[in-house]
PDB file of C-alpha atoms in Angstrom:
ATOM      1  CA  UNK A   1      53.298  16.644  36.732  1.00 29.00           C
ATOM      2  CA  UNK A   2      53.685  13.526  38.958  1.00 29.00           C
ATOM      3  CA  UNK A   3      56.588  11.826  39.131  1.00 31.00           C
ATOM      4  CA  UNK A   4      57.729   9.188  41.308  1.00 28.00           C
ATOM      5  CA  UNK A   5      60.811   6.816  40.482  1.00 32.00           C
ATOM      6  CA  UNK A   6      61.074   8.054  37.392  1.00 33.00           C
ATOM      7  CA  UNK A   7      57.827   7.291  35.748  1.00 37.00           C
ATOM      8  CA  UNK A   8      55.705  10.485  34.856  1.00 36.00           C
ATOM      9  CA  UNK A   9      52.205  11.372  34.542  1.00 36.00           C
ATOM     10  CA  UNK A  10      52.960  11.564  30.857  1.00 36.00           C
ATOM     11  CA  UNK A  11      54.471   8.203  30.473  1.00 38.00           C
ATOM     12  CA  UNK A  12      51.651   6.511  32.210  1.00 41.00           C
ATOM     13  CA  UNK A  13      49.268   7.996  29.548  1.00 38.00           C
ATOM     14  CA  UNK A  14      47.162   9.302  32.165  1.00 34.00           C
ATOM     15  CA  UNK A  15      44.175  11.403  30.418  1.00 32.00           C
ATOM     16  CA  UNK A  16      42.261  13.704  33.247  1.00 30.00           C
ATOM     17  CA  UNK A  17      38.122  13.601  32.939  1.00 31.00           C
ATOM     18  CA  UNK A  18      36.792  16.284  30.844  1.00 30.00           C
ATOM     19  CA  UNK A  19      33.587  16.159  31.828  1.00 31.00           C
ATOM     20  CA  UNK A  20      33.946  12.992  29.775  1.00 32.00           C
ATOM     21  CA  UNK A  21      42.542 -12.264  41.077  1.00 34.00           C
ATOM     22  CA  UNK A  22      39.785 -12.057  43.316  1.00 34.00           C
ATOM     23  CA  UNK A  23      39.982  -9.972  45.958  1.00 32.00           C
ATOM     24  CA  UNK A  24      40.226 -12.354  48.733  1.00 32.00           C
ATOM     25  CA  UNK A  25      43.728 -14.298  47.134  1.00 37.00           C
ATOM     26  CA  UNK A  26      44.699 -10.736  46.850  1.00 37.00           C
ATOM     27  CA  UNK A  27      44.516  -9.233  50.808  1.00 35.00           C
ATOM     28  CA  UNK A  28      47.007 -11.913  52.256  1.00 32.00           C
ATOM     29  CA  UNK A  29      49.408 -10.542  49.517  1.00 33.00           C
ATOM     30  CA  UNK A  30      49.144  -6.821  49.658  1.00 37.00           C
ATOM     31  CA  UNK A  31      48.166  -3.967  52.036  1.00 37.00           C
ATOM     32  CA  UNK A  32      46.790  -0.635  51.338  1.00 38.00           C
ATOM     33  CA  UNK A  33      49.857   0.861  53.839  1.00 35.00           C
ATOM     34  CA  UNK A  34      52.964  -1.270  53.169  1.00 35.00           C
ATOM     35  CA  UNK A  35      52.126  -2.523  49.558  1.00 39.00           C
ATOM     36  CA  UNK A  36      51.211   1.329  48.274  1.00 38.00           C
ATOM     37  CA  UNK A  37      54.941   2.657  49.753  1.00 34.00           C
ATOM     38  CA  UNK A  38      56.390  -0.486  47.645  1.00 39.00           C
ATOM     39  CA  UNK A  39      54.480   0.665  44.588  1.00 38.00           C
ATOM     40  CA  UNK A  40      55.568   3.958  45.388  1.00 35.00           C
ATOM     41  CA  UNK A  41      59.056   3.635  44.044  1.00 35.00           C
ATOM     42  CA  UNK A  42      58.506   2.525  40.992  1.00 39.00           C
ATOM     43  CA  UNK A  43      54.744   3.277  39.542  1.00 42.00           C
ATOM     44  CA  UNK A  44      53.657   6.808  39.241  1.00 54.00           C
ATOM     45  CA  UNK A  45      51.198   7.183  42.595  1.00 71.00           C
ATOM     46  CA  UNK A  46      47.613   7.753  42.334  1.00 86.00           C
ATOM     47  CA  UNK A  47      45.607   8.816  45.790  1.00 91.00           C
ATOM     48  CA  UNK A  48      44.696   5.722  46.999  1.00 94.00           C
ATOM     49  CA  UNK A  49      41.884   4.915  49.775  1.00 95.00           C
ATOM     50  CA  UNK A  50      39.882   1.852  51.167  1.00 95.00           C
ATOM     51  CA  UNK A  51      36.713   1.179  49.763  1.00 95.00           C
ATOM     52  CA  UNK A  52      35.039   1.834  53.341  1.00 95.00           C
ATOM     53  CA  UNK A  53      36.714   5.592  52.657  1.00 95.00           C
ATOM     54  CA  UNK A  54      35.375   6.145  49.147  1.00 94.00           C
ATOM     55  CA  UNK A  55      32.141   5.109  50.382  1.00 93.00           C
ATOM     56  CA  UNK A  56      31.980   8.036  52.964  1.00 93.00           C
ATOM     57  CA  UNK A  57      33.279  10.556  50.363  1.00 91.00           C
ATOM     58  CA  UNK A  58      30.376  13.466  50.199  1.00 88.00           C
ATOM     59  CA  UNK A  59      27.925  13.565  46.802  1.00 87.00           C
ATOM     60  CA  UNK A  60      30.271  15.914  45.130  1.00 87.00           C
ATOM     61  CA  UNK A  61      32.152  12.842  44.247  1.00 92.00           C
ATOM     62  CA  UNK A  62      31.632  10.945  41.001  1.00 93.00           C
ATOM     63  CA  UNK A  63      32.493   7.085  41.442  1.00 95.00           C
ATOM     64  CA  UNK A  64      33.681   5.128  38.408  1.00 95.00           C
ATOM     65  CA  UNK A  65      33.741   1.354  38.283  1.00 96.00           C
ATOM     66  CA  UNK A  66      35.717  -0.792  35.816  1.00 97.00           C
ATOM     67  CA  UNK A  67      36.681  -4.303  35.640  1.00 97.00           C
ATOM     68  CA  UNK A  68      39.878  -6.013  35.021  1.00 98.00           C
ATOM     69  CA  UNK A  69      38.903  -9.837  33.457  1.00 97.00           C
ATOM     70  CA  UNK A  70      41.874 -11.821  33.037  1.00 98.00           C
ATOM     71  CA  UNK A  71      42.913 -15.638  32.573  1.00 97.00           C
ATOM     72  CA  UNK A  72      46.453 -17.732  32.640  1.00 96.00           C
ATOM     73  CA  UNK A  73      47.393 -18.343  29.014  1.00 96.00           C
ATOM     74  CA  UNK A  74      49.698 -21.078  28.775  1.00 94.00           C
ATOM     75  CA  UNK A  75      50.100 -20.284  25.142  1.00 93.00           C
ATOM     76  CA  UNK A  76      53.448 -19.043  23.398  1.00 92.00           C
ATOM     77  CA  UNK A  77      54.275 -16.883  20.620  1.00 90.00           C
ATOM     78  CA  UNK A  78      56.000 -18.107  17.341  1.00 90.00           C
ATOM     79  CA  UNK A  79      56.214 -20.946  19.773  1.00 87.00           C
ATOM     80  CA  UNK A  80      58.749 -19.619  21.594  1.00 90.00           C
ATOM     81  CA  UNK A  81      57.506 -16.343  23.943  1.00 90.00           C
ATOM     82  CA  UNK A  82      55.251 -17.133  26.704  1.00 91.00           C
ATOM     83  CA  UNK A  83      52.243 -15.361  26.727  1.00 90.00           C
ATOM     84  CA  UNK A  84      51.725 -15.520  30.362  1.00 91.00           C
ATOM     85  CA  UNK A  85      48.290 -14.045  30.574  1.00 96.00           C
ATOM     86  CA  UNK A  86      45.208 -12.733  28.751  1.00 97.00           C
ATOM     87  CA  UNK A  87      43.602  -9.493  29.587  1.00 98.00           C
ATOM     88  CA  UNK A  88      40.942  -7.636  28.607  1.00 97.00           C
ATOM     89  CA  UNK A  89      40.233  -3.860  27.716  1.00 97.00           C
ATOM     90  CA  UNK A  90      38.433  -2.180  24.977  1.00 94.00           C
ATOM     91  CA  UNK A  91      38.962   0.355  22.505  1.00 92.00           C
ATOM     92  CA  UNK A  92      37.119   3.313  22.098  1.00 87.00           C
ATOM     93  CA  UNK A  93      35.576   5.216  19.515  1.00 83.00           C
ATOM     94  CA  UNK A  94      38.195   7.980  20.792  1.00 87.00           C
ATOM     95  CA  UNK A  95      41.098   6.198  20.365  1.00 89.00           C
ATOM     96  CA  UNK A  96      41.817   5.259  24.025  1.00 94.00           C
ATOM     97  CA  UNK A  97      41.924   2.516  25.394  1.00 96.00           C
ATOM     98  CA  UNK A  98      40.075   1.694  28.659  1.00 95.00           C
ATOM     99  CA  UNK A  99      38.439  -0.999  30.836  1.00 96.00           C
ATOM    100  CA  UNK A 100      34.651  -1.958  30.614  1.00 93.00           C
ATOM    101  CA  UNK A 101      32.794  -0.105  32.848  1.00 93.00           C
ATOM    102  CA  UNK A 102      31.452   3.041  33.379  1.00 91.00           C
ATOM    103  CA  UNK A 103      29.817   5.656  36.245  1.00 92.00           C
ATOM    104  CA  UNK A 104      27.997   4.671  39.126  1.00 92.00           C
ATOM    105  CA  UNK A 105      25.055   6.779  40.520  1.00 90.00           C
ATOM    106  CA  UNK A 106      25.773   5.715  44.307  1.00 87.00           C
ATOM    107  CA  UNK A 107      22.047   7.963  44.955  1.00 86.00           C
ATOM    108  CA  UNK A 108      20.499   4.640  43.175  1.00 88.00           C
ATOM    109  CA  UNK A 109      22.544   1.488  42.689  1.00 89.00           C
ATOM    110  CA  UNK A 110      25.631  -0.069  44.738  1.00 93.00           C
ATOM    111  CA  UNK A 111      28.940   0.082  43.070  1.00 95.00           C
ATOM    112  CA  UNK A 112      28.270  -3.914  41.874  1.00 96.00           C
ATOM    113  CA  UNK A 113      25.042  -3.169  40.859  1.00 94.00           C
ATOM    114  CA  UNK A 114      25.898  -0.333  38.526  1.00 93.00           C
ATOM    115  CA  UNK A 115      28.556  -1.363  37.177  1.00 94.00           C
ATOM    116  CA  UNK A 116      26.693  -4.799  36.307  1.00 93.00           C
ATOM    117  CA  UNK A 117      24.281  -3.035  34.699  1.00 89.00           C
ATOM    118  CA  UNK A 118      26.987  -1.690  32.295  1.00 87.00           C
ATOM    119  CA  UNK A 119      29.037  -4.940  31.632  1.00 88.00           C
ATOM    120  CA  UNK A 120      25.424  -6.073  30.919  1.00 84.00           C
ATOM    121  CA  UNK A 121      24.877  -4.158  27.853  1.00 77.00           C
ATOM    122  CA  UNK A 122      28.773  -5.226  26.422  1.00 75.00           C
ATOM    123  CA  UNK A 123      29.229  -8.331  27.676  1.00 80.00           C
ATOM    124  CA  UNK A 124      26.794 -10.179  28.260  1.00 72.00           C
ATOM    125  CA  UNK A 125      25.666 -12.128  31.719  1.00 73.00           C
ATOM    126  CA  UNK A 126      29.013 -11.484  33.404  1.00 84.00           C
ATOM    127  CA  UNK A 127      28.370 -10.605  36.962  1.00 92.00           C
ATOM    128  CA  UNK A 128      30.711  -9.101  39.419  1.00 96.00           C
ATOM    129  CA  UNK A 129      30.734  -8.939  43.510  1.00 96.00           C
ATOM    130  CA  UNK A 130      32.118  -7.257  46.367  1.00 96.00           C
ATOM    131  CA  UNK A 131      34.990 -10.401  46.300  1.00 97.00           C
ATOM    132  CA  UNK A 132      36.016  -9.105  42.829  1.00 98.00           C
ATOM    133  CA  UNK A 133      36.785  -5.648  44.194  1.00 97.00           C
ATOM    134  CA  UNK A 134      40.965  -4.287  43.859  1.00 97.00           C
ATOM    135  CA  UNK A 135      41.212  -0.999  44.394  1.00 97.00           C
ATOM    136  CA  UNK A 136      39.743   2.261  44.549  1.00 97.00           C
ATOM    137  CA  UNK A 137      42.367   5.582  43.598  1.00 96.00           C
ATOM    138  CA  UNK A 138      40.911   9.170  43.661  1.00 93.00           C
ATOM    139  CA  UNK A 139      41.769  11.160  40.713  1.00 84.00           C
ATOM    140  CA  UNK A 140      42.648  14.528  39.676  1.00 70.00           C
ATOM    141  CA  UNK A 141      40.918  16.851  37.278  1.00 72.00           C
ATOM    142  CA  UNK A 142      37.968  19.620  36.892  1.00 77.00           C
ATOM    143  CA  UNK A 143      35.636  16.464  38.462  1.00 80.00           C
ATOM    144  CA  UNK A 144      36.271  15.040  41.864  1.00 88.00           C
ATOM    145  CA  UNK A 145      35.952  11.270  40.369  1.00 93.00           C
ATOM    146  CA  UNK A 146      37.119   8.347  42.629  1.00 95.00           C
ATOM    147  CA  UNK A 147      38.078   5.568  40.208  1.00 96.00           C
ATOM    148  CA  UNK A 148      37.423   1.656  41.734  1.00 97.00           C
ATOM    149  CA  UNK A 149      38.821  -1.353  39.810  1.00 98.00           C
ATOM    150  CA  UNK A 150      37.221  -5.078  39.772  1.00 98.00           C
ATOM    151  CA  UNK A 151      39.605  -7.805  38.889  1.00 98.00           C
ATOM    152  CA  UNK A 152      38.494 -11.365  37.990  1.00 97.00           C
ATOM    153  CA  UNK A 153      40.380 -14.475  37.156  1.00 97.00           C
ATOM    154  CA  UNK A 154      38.761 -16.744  34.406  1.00 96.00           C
ATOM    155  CA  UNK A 155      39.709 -19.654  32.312  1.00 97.00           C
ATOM    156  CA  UNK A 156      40.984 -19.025  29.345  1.00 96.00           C
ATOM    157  CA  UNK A 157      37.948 -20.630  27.915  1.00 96.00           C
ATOM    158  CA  UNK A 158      35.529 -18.190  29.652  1.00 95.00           C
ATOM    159  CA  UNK A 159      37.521 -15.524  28.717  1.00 95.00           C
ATOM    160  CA  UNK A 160      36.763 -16.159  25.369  1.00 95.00           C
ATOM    161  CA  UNK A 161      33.252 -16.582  25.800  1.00 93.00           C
ATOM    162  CA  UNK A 162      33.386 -13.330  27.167  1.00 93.00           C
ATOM    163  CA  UNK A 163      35.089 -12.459  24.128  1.00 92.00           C
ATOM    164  CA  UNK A 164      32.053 -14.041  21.871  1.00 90.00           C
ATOM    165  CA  UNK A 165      29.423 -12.316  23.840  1.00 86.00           C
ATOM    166  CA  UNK A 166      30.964  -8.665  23.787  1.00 85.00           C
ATOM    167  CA  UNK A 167      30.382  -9.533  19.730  1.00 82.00           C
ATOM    168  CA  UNK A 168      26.989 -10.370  19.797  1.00 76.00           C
ATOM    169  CA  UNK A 169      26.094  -7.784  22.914  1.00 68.00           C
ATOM    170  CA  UNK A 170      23.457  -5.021  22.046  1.00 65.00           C
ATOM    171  CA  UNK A 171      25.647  -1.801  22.095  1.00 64.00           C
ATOM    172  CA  UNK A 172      28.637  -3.796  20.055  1.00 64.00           C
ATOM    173  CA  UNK A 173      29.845  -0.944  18.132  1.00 65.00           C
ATOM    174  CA  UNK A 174      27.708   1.992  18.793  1.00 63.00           C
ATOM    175  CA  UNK A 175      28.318   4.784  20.376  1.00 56.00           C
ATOM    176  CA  UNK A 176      25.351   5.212  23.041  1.00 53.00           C
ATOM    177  CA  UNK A 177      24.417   7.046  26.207  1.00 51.00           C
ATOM    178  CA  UNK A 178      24.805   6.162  29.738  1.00 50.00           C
ATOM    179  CA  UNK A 179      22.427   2.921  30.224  1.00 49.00           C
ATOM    180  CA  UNK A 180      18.820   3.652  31.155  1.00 49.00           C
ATOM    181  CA  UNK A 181      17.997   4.838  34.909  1.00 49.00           C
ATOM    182  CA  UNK A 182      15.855   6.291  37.162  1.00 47.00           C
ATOM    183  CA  UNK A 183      17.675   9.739  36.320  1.00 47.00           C
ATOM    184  CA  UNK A 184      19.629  11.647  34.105  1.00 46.00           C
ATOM    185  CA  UNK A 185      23.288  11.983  34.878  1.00 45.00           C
ATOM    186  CA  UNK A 186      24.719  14.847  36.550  1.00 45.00           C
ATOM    187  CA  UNK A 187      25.035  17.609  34.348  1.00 40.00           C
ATOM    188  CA  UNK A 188      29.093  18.217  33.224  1.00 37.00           C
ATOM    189  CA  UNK A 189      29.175  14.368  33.420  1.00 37.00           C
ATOM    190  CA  UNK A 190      27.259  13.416  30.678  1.00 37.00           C
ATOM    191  CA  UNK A 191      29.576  13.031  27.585  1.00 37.00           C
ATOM    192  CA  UNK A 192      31.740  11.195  30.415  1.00 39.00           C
ATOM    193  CA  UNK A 193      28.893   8.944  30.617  1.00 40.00           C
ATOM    194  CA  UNK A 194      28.345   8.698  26.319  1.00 47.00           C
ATOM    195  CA  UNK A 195      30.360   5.043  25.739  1.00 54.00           C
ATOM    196  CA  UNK A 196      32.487   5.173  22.213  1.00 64.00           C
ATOM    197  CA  UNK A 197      33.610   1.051  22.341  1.00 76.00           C
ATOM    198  CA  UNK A 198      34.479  -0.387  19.568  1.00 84.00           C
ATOM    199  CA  UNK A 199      35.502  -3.370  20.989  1.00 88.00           C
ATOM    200  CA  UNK A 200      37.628  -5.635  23.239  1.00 93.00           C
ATOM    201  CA  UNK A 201      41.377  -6.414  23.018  1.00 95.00           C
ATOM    202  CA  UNK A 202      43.936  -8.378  24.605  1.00 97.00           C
ATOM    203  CA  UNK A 203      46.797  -6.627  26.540  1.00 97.00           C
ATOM    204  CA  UNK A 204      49.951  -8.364  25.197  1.00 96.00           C
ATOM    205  CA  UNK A 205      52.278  -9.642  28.689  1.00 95.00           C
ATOM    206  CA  UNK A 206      55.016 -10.327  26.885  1.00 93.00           C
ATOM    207  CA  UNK A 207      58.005  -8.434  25.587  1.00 90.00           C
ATOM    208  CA  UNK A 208      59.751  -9.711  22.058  1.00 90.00           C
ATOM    209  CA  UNK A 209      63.734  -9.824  21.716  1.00 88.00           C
ATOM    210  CA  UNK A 210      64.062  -5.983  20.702  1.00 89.00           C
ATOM    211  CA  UNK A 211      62.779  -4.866  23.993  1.00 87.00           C
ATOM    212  CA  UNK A 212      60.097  -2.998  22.309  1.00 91.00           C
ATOM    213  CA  UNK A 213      57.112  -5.263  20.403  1.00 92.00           C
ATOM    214  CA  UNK A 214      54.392  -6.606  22.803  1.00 94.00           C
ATOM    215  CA  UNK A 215      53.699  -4.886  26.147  1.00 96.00           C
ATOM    216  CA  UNK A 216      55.885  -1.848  25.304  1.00 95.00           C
ATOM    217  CA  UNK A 217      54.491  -1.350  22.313  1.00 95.00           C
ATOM    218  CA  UNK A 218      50.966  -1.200  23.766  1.00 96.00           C
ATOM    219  CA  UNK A 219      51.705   0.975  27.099  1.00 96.00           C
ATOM    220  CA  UNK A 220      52.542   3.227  24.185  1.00 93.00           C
ATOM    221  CA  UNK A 221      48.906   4.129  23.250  1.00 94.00           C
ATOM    222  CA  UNK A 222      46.749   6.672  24.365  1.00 93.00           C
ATOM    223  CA  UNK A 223      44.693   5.459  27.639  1.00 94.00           C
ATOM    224  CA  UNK A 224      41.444   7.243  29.140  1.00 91.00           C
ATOM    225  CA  UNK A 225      41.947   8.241  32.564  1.00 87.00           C
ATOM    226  CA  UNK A 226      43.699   6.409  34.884  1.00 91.00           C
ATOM    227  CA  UNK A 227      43.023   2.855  33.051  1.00 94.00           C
ATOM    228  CA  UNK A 228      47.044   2.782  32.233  1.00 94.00           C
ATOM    229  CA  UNK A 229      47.729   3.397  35.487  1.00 94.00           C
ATOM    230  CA  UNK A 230      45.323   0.296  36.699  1.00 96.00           C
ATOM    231  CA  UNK A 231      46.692  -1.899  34.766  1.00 97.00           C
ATOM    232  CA  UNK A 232      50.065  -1.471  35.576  1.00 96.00           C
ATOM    233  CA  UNK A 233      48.789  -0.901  39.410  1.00 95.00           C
ATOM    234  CA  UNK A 234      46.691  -4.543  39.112  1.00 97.00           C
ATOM    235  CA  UNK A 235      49.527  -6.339  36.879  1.00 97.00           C
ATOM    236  CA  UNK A 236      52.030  -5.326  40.119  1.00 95.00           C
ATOM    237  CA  UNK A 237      49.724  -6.315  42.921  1.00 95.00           C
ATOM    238  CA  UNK A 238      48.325  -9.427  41.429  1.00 97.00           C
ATOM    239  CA  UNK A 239      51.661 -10.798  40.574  1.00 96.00           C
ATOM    240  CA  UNK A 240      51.072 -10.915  36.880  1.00 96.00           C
ATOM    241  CA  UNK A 241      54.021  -9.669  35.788  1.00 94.00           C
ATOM    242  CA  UNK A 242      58.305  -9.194  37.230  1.00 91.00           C
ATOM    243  CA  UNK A 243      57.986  -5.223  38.802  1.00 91.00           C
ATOM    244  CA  UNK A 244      61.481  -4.951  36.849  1.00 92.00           C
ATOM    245  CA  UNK A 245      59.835  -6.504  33.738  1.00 92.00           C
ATOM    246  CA  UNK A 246      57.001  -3.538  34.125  1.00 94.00           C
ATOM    247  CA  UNK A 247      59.375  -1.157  34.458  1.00 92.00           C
ATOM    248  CA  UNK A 248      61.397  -1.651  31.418  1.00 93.00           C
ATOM    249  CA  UNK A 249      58.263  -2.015  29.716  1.00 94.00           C
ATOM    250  CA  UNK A 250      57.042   1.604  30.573  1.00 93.00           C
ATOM    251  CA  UNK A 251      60.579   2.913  30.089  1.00 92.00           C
ATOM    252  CA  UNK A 252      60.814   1.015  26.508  1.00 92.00           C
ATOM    253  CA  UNK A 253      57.297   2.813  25.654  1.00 92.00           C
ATOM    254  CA  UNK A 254      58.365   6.112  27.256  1.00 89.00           C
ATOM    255  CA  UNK A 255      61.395   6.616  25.086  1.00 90.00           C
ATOM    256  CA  UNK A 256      59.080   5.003  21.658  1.00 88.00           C
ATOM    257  CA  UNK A 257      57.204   8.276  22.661  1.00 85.00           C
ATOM    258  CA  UNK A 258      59.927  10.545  23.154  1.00 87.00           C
ATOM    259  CA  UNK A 259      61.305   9.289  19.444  1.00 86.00           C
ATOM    260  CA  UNK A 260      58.016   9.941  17.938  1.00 84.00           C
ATOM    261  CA  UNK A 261      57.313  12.950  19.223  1.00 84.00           C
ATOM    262  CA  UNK A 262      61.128  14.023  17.927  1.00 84.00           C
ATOM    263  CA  UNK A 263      60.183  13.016  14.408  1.00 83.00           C
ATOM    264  CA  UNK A 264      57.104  15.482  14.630  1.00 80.00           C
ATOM    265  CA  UNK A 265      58.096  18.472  16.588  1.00 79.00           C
ATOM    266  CA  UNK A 266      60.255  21.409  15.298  1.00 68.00           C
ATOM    267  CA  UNK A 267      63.602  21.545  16.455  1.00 62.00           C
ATOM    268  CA  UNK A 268      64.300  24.449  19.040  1.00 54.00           C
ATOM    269  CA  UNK A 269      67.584  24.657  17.293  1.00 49.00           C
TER     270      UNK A 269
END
C-alpha cells in the first residue's frame, strides 16, 4: 500500500491493469526533481520519469497515452460557487472513470500518433503534439505499463465542441476493440485495449458549503488505473486548483468512503 502524507493508494482510487496547459507554460513552473519532492508530501507518489527515459524503456513495456482537455470556466453555481474550470474524462462501460486515450504500439506509431488515432474515433478531429505532453509515471501491476498524460487548454467554447463531437463520433457508446492496425495487440493486453466509454463528463472544481458535494464527491468514484492520480497530479502542477483545497477534497472523499464502506461491512464486534 502506498502512502505518502497521508493519502493512500486506496484513497486515490488507484485500479492496477489487469491485463485490461501546454507543456511549454508548464516547464518554467515545475521540474521533474524539485516539483515531484513538493508533490511528494501531499499526493500519493507514482514512479515518475522524463519522457526521453520512457522512451528508452525496453519492449517489455506497454505505453499508455491519455489526454487531459480542459478550459477556464468563468461560470458559477446557483450563482454563487465559482466553477473555476472545465475538465474532461469519460465514463466507462465498467464503471470507472478515465481519460480518453488508450495504448500505444511504440513498434508502429509515435506516442502522438497513436494516441491521435484513438481521440480520432471519440472525438473527433482533435489533434495533439509533443507541446501538449505533462507527464509520464510508470505503474505497478502484473504489466510493466508506463502511463503518459497530454494536457490541453481550450476555450470553453471548443471544449464544448469537443463535447458535441464525442456525441456524434463513430464508437459513441459501443464497446469496441483496440482501433485498427498493422497488428494485433500483445497478447494479455487485449481486453486492456477493448474501450467500454459511455461518454464524457465534466470533473466538478469546486467544493459546496458542506465540504463534501462537487469535487469530493467525485474523487469518490471508482477510477481506472492511475487516471485519479493524474488528475490530481495535473490539477497540482498546472495550478488549477489550492494544493490545500485538493487535499481536503481527497480527505472529504476518503472518509465518504470509509462511511460507506461502514454501512456495508459486518462489524468485527
Amino acid at each position: 500500500m502506498l502512502a505518502i502524507g497521508g493519502w493512500s493508494e486506496a484513497a486515490c482510487g488507484l485500479v492496477r491493469y489487469s491485463g485490461g496547459g501546454p507543456a511549454p507554460s508548464l516547464k518554467g513552473r515545475y521540474s521533474r526533481s524539485a516539483g515531484s519532492a513538493k508533490m511528494s508530501a501531499t499526493v500519493p507518489e507514482l514512479k515518475q520519469i522524463s519522457r526521453v527515459e520512457a522512451m528508452r524503456l525496453g519492449p517489455g513495456w506497454s505505453h499508455s497515452c491519455h489526454a487531459m482537455l480542459y478550459a477556464a470556466n468563468p461560470g458559477q453555481l446557483f450563482g454563487r460557487i465559482p466553477m473555476r474550470f472545465s475538465v474532461l474524462m469519460q465514463m466507462r462501460f465498467d464503471g470507472l472513470l478515465g481519460f480518453p486515450g488508450g495504448f500505444v504500439d511504440r513498434r508502429f506509431w509515435s506516442l502522438e500518433d497513436g494516441l491521435n488515432r484513438v481521440l480520432g474515433l471519440g472525438l473527433g478531429c482533435l489533434r495533439l503534439t509533443e507541446a501538449d505532453y505533462l507527464s509520464s509515471h510508470l505503474t505497478e501491476g502484473p504489466h510493466r505499463v508506463v502511463a503518459h498524460l497530454y494536457a490541453r487548454q481550450l476555450t470553453l467554447e471548443q471544449l464544448h465542441a469537443v463535447e458535441i463531437s464525442a456525441v456524434h463520433s463513430r464508437d459513441h457508446g459501443l464497446e469496441v476493440g483496440p482501433p485498427p492496425g498493422p497488428c494485433p495487440p500483445p497478447r494479455g493486453l487485449a481486453l486492456a485495449l477493448r474501450r467500454w466509454v459511455l461518454g464524457l463528463v465534466r470533473v466538478p472544481l469546486y467544493t459546496q458549503k458542506d465540504r463534501v458535494g462537487g469535487f469530493p464527491n467525485f474523487l469518490s468514484n471508482a477510477f481506472i488505473s492511475t487516471a485519479k492520480y493524474q488528475l490530481l497530479f495535473a490539477l497540482k502542477v498546472l495550478n488549477m486548483m489550492p494544493e490545500e483545497k485538493l487535499a481536503e477534497a481527497v480527505a472529504a472523499a476518503t472518509e465518504k468512503q470509509k462511511k460507506a464502506l461502514e454501512k456495508f461491512l459486518p462489524s468485527s464486534s
